[in-house]
Short mmCIF file of C-alpha atoms in Angstrom, two decimals:
data_model
loop_
_atom_site.label_atom_id
_atom_site.label_comp_id
_atom_site.label_asym_id
_atom_site.label_seq_id
_atom_site.Cartn_x
_atom_site.Cartn_y
_atom_site.Cartn_z
CA GLU A 1 17.40 62.41 25.71
CA LYS A 2 16.93 62.74 22.23
CA PRO A 3 14.39 60.83 20.89
CA ARG A 4 16.02 57.92 18.18
CA ALA A 5 15.37 58.64 14.63
CA VAL A 6 13.36 56.37 12.51
CA HIS A 7 13.88 56.26 8.88
CA GLY A 8 15.66 59.47 9.33
CA GLN A 9 12.46 61.33 11.30
CA PRO A 10 12.45 61.65 14.73
CA ARG A 11 9.98 60.14 17.20
CA LYS A 12 7.55 62.19 18.93
CA LYS A 13 7.34 61.85 22.44
CA THR A 14 3.71 60.80 23.73
CA SER A 15 2.74 60.58 27.34
CA ASN A 16 0.95 57.16 27.35
CA THR A 17 3.18 54.36 27.62
CA ARG A 18 2.28 50.45 26.98
CA ALA A 19 3.93 47.67 27.63
CA PRO A 20 6.17 45.82 24.89
CA GLU A 21 4.39 43.23 22.78
CA SER A 22 5.47 39.61 23.29
CA PRO A 23 6.91 37.94 19.98
CA PRO A 24 4.31 36.11 17.96
CA SER A 25 3.91 32.34 18.87
CA THR A 26 5.57 29.59 16.49
CA MET A 27 3.36 27.22 18.19
CA THR A 28 1.19 25.26 15.46
CA GLU A 29 -1.99 23.70 16.60
CA ALA A 30 -0.48 20.16 16.27
CA ASP A 31 2.12 21.41 18.88
CA LYS A 32 -0.31 23.21 21.16
CA SER A 33 -2.45 19.63 21.14
CA PHE A 34 0.93 17.63 21.24
CA ASP A 35 1.38 19.87 25.05
CA LYS A 36 -2.18 18.76 25.96
CA LEU A 37 -1.72 14.89 25.48
CA GLN A 38 -2.86 13.51 29.11
CA PHE A 39 -1.73 9.77 29.68
CA ALA A 40 -2.64 7.01 31.86
CA LEU A 41 0.86 6.17 33.12
CA PRO A 42 3.41 8.85 34.52
CA VAL A 43 5.76 9.84 31.49
CA ASP A 44 8.90 11.85 31.54
CA GLU A 45 9.71 14.86 28.84
CA ASN A 46 9.62 12.84 26.14
CA ASN A 47 6.33 11.50 26.71
CA LYS A 48 8.21 8.02 28.03
CA ALA A 49 6.30 5.86 30.66
CA THR A 50 8.60 5.72 33.81
CA GLU A 51 6.08 2.56 35.18
CA VAL A 52 5.26 -0.71 33.57
CA ARG A 53 2.13 -1.58 34.59
CA ILE A 54 1.37 -5.17 33.98
CA LEU A 55 -2.41 -5.21 34.56
CA ASN A 56 -3.11 -1.83 32.68
CA PHE A 57 -4.38 -1.63 29.18
CA SER A 58 -4.79 1.95 28.30
CA ARG A 59 -3.63 3.66 25.54
CA PRO A 60 -0.93 4.41 24.49
CA HIS A 61 1.80 2.91 26.53
CA MET A 62 0.55 -0.48 27.84
CA ARG A 63 -1.59 -1.18 25.08
CA ALA A 64 1.27 -1.03 22.76
CA PHE A 65 3.25 -2.96 25.67
CA HIS A 66 0.66 -6.11 25.45
CA PHE A 67 -0.48 -5.72 21.66
CA ASN A 68 3.52 -5.75 20.90
CA TRP A 69 4.83 -9.15 23.12
CA VAL A 70 1.17 -10.58 21.92
CA ALA A 71 2.20 -10.31 18.12
CA PHE A 72 5.99 -11.33 19.21
CA PHE A 73 4.47 -14.12 20.83
CA PHE A 74 2.94 -15.91 17.86
CA SER A 75 5.47 -15.00 15.50
CA PHE A 76 7.63 -16.96 17.40
CA PHE A 77 4.85 -19.74 17.67
CA ALA A 78 4.19 -19.79 13.90
CA TRP A 79 8.26 -19.26 13.19
CA PHE A 80 8.98 -22.91 14.82
CA ALA A 81 5.23 -24.36 14.15
CA ILE A 82 6.24 -26.85 11.90
CA ALA A 83 8.82 -28.62 14.07
CA PRO A 84 6.61 -30.58 15.68
CA LEU A 85 5.08 -31.47 12.46
CA VAL A 86 7.75 -32.84 11.01
CA PRO A 87 7.16 -36.72 11.77
CA TYR A 88 4.00 -36.23 9.22
CA LEU A 89 5.73 -34.31 6.59
CA ARG A 90 8.64 -36.25 5.97
CA VAL A 91 6.98 -39.15 5.10
CA SER A 92 4.21 -36.88 3.42
CA LEU A 93 6.81 -35.81 1.09
CA ASP A 94 8.55 -38.65 0.55
CA LEU A 95 11.68 -37.82 2.61
CA CYS A 96 12.00 -41.09 4.38
CA ASP A 97 14.11 -43.61 2.43
CA ASN A 98 12.00 -46.58 3.61
CA GLY A 99 8.94 -44.83 1.36
CA ASN A 100 5.60 -43.40 2.33
CA TRP A 101 3.23 -44.87 4.81
CA ASP A 102 0.02 -44.04 7.06
CA VAL A 103 2.10 -43.28 10.68
CA LEU A 104 -1.30 -43.43 12.49
CA THR A 105 -1.50 -47.12 11.89
CA ASP A 106 1.88 -48.47 11.04
CA PRO A 107 4.38 -47.89 13.84
CA ARG A 108 7.74 -48.01 11.93
CA GLN A 109 10.42 -45.38 11.98
CA CYS A 110 11.62 -43.18 9.20
CA ILE A 111 14.87 -44.09 8.32
CA CYS A 112 16.28 -40.20 7.23
CA ALA A 113 19.51 -40.90 5.37
CA ALA A 114 21.19 -38.43 3.77
CA ALA A 115 19.40 -36.70 1.28
CA CYS A 116 16.22 -36.52 4.04
CA LYS A 117 18.62 -35.12 6.77
CA SER A 118 19.92 -32.42 4.01
CA THR A 119 16.42 -31.33 3.38
CA LEU A 120 15.85 -30.82 6.58
CA GLN A 121 18.79 -29.33 7.36
CA ASN A 122 18.83 -26.78 4.47
CA GLY A 123 15.14 -26.23 5.45
CA ASN A 124 16.60 -24.66 8.65
CA ILE A 125 19.48 -22.78 7.38
CA LEU A 126 17.26 -21.06 4.89
CA ASN A 127 14.94 -20.47 7.72
CA VAL A 128 17.65 -18.66 9.63
CA ILE A 129 19.22 -16.97 6.60
CA GLY A 130 15.25 -15.41 5.68
CA ALA A 131 15.06 -14.34 9.40
CA VAL A 132 18.28 -12.27 9.38
CA VAL A 133 17.71 -10.58 5.93
CA MET A 134 14.38 -9.51 7.14
CA ARG A 135 15.38 -8.09 10.22
CA LEU A 136 18.40 -6.34 8.46
CA PHE A 137 15.75 -4.58 5.83
CA MET A 138 13.55 -3.99 9.05
CA GLY A 139 15.58 -2.04 10.95
CA THR A 140 15.51 0.85 9.00
CA TRP A 141 11.86 0.23 8.00
CA VAL A 142 10.27 0.26 11.23
CA GLU A 143 11.94 4.16 11.85
CA ASN A 144 10.05 5.91 9.02
CA SER A 145 6.49 2.99 8.82
CA GLY A 146 6.31 2.92 12.53
CA PRO A 147 6.12 0.00 14.95
CA ARG A 148 2.38 -0.45 14.65
CA PHE A 149 2.58 -0.95 11.01
CA SER A 150 5.81 -2.90 10.73
CA MET A 151 4.32 -5.38 13.31
CA ALA A 152 1.00 -5.51 11.87
CA PHE A 153 2.65 -6.15 7.86
CA ILE A 154 5.14 -8.75 9.45
CA VAL A 155 2.52 -10.72 10.90
CA ILE A 156 -0.27 -10.68 8.29
CA ALA A 157 2.41 -10.54 5.44
CA PHE A 158 3.82 -13.83 6.50
CA ALA A 159 1.11 -15.31 8.00
CA LEU A 160 0.90 -16.37 3.93
CA PRO A 161 3.82 -18.56 3.86
CA VAL A 162 2.71 -20.46 7.36
CA ALA A 163 -0.75 -21.15 6.05
CA GLY A 164 1.05 -22.06 2.50
CA ILE A 165 3.84 -24.54 3.43
CA GLY A 166 0.92 -27.11 3.59
CA LEU A 167 0.56 -26.80 -0.08
CA VAL A 168 4.05 -28.25 -0.66
CA THR A 169 4.59 -31.48 -2.36
CA ASN A 170 8.30 -31.88 -2.30
CA ALA A 171 11.64 -31.24 -0.99
CA ALA A 172 12.71 -27.94 -2.71
CA GLY A 173 9.48 -26.26 -1.85
CA TYR A 174 9.34 -27.22 1.46
CA ILE A 175 12.95 -25.64 1.77
CA ALA A 176 11.47 -22.34 -0.11
CA ALA A 177 8.45 -22.23 2.65
CA ARG A 178 11.17 -22.42 5.27
CA PHE A 179 12.91 -19.43 4.16
CA PHE A 180 9.99 -17.33 3.61
CA ILE A 181 9.00 -18.16 6.83
CA GLY A 182 12.05 -17.33 8.40
CA GLY A 183 11.13 -13.03 7.56
CA ILE A 184 8.73 -13.45 10.69
CA GLY A 185 11.64 -13.75 12.94
CA SER A 186 12.10 -10.20 11.78
CA SER A 187 9.37 -9.21 14.93
CA PHE A 188 11.89 -9.22 17.28
CA VAL A 189 13.56 -6.21 15.74
CA VAL A 190 10.05 -4.37 15.88
CA CYS A 191 9.08 -5.88 19.76
CA GLN A 192 12.54 -4.05 20.88
CA PHE A 193 12.07 -0.81 19.00
CA TRP A 194 8.15 -0.33 19.93
CA SER A 195 9.19 -1.32 23.49
CA SER A 196 12.16 1.39 23.63
CA VAL A 197 9.84 4.34 22.34
CA MET A 198 7.48 3.74 24.72
CA PHE A 199 8.98 3.54 27.95
CA SER A 200 11.71 5.74 29.60
CA LYS A 201 15.25 4.96 30.36
CA ASN A 202 14.44 3.37 34.07
CA VAL A 203 12.20 1.34 32.70
CA VAL A 204 12.90 0.58 28.92
CA GLY A 205 14.94 -2.62 30.78
CA SER A 206 12.32 -4.02 32.19
CA ALA A 207 9.86 -3.71 29.45
CA ASN A 208 12.42 -4.80 26.51
CA ALA A 209 12.91 -7.89 28.77
CA THR A 210 9.13 -8.39 29.52
CA VAL A 211 7.95 -8.12 25.95
CA GLY A 212 11.39 -9.97 24.40
CA GLY A 213 10.90 -13.07 26.94
CA TRP A 214 7.05 -13.47 26.83
CA GLY A 215 7.57 -13.34 23.36
CA ASN A 216 10.19 -15.97 22.79
CA LEU A 217 7.95 -18.40 25.03
CA GLY A 218 5.81 -18.71 21.77
CA GLY A 219 8.67 -20.66 20.17
CA GLY A 220 8.33 -23.28 23.10
CA VAL A 221 4.88 -22.84 23.63
CA THR A 222 4.33 -24.42 20.02
CA GLN A 223 6.08 -27.24 20.67
CA ILE A 224 3.49 -28.28 23.03
CA VAL A 225 0.18 -26.74 21.12
CA MET A 226 1.45 -27.76 17.46
CA SER A 227 1.93 -31.00 18.19
CA GLN A 228 -1.81 -31.59 19.54
CA VAL A 229 -3.07 -30.06 16.92
CA GLY A 230 -1.42 -31.98 14.31
CA ALA A 231 -2.01 -35.37 15.99
CA GLY A 232 -5.86 -34.64 16.31
CA LEU A 233 -5.86 -33.40 12.81
CA ALA A 234 -3.92 -36.15 11.39
CA ALA A 235 -5.98 -38.76 13.23
CA SER A 236 -9.61 -36.94 11.62
CA VAL A 237 -8.11 -36.32 8.46
CA GLY A 238 -5.64 -38.62 8.03
CA TYR A 239 -1.69 -38.13 8.49
CA ASN A 240 -0.89 -36.24 4.73
CA ASN A 241 -3.38 -33.86 5.37
CA GLY A 242 -3.54 -33.19 8.90
CA TRP A 243 -0.18 -31.35 9.23
CA ARG A 244 -1.28 -29.13 6.30
CA TYR A 245 -4.10 -27.84 7.85
CA ALA A 246 -2.48 -27.45 11.23
CA ASN A 247 -0.37 -24.13 9.68
CA LEU A 248 -3.49 -22.84 9.24
CA VAL A 249 -4.35 -22.15 13.02
CA PRO A 250 -1.03 -19.93 13.74
CA ALA A 251 -1.90 -18.39 10.17
CA CYS A 252 -5.05 -17.42 11.72
CA PHE A 253 -3.81 -16.14 14.92
CA LEU A 254 -1.11 -14.00 13.13
CA VAL A 255 -3.75 -12.04 11.05
CA LEU A 256 -6.15 -11.41 13.75
CA ILE A 257 -3.53 -9.97 15.63
CA GLY A 258 -1.75 -8.33 13.10
CA VAL A 259 -5.54 -6.35 12.42
CA GLY A 260 -6.40 -5.54 15.71
CA LEU A 261 -3.01 -3.65 16.47
CA MET A 262 -3.57 -1.66 13.36
CA LEU A 263 -6.79 -0.62 15.11
CA PHE A 264 -6.48 0.04 18.70
CA SER A 265 -2.93 0.79 19.53
CA ASP A 266 -0.24 3.46 18.39
CA ASP A 267 3.29 4.19 17.07
CA VAL A 268 4.51 6.55 19.82
CA PRO A 269 3.19 8.26 22.84
CA GLU A 270 2.07 10.89 20.81
CA GLY A 271 -0.10 8.89 18.37
CA LYS A 272 0.82 7.07 14.56
CA PHE A 273 2.88 8.13 12.44
CA LYS A 274 1.01 8.75 9.26
CA GLU A 275 -0.74 11.37 11.44
CA LEU A 276 2.32 12.91 13.07
CA TYR A 277 3.82 13.04 9.36
CA ALA A 278 0.17 15.04 8.28
CA SER A 279 0.97 17.30 11.18
CA GLY A 280 4.32 18.33 10.50
CA GLN A 281 5.53 16.55 14.11
CA ARG A 282 7.54 14.28 12.72
CA LYS A 283 9.63 13.70 9.21
CA LYS A 284 10.71 11.16 7.51
CA GLN A 285 14.79 9.93 7.36
CA SER A 286 16.55 8.64 4.89
CA TYR A 287 16.85 5.42 4.72
CA SER A 288 20.82 5.55 3.37
CA ALA A 289 21.50 8.28 6.23
CA LEU A 290 19.97 5.36 8.64
CA ILE A 291 22.00 3.00 7.10
CA MET A 292 25.32 5.48 7.07
CA ALA A 293 24.29 6.19 11.04
CA SER A 294 24.26 2.81 12.16
CA GLY A 295 27.44 1.78 10.41
CA LYS A 296 29.89 4.26 11.80
CA ASP A 297 28.63 3.69 15.52
CA PRO A 298 31.47 1.16 17.19
CA ARG A 299 28.58 0.44 19.32
CA VAL A 300 26.36 -1.24 16.73
CA TRP A 301 28.87 -3.42 15.62
CA ALA A 302 29.88 -4.71 19.02
CA LEU A 303 26.47 -5.57 19.90
CA CYS A 304 26.40 -7.31 16.39
CA PHE A 305 28.73 -9.63 17.59
CA ILE A 306 27.58 -9.89 21.09
CA TYR A 307 24.01 -10.88 19.98
CA GLY A 308 25.42 -12.99 17.02
CA GLY A 309 26.98 -15.33 19.50
CA CYS A 310 23.72 -15.51 21.72
CA PHE A 311 21.44 -16.18 18.56
CA GLY A 312 23.39 -18.59 17.05
CA THR A 313 24.32 -20.75 20.18
CA GLU A 314 20.34 -20.42 20.71
CA VAL A 315 19.87 -21.75 17.21
#
């Protein structure tokens, strides 16, 4: 066999042979560290946990699981915390048609006629609208900012109107505060997203149901707890101030949880979004592209109507 020419010159035959060189590795240092990740739970090819171990608190999967449902729980706790305090605030804000009186010493009942009912109903309506608007925004926000930061942002930012409702002095202020408090309902979006990126398809349904179910309990527990907190504070500082100070309780819990999950949890099994962006393992997506992609998917609209019916019935 004749030697092949290279750039017009014949290649010289040599008696020594060597194995062909392997192509240079294209793996970055970040990719190599990615392959060396170790987890406390068994995972699939995407590093999502294939088991849910309730009594396990290890990072990243179960730590995120527990921070997720606890943050969601207190979000709903704070969202509905004002309801048990209505008997105090409607008198305090002069919403009752039969005036303002000390509800602790006077047994009379509030006569809540048209104007009073309208204020409370409008507050409820604006509260739900605030949740819907924020959920639409949060759907694309969480894709780029990550569930850890998104959940922390929700619970810390909306702790302000939760505490701030105690500063209102009239019906308009009450309705406005209820609107802003409604935004905390968007924690549901983050809750389900966070669980979905941490757990594999064989257990993600159970994981989503558990964090969602335990979180929803907050809306019921607050009816029991806040009624007692409101009554206790009303007895000590007066009915006009008791309900105002009571709202500081859920607000403080929200801030503590937000700081905790920011410091001690992860966005995805591989770590925090900020670090993954810096290492090149993850790239930010266009918000408009995310919205267009979801808008073109008929499954999104089907689920939209189904959940709309369910949530509408619930509320």
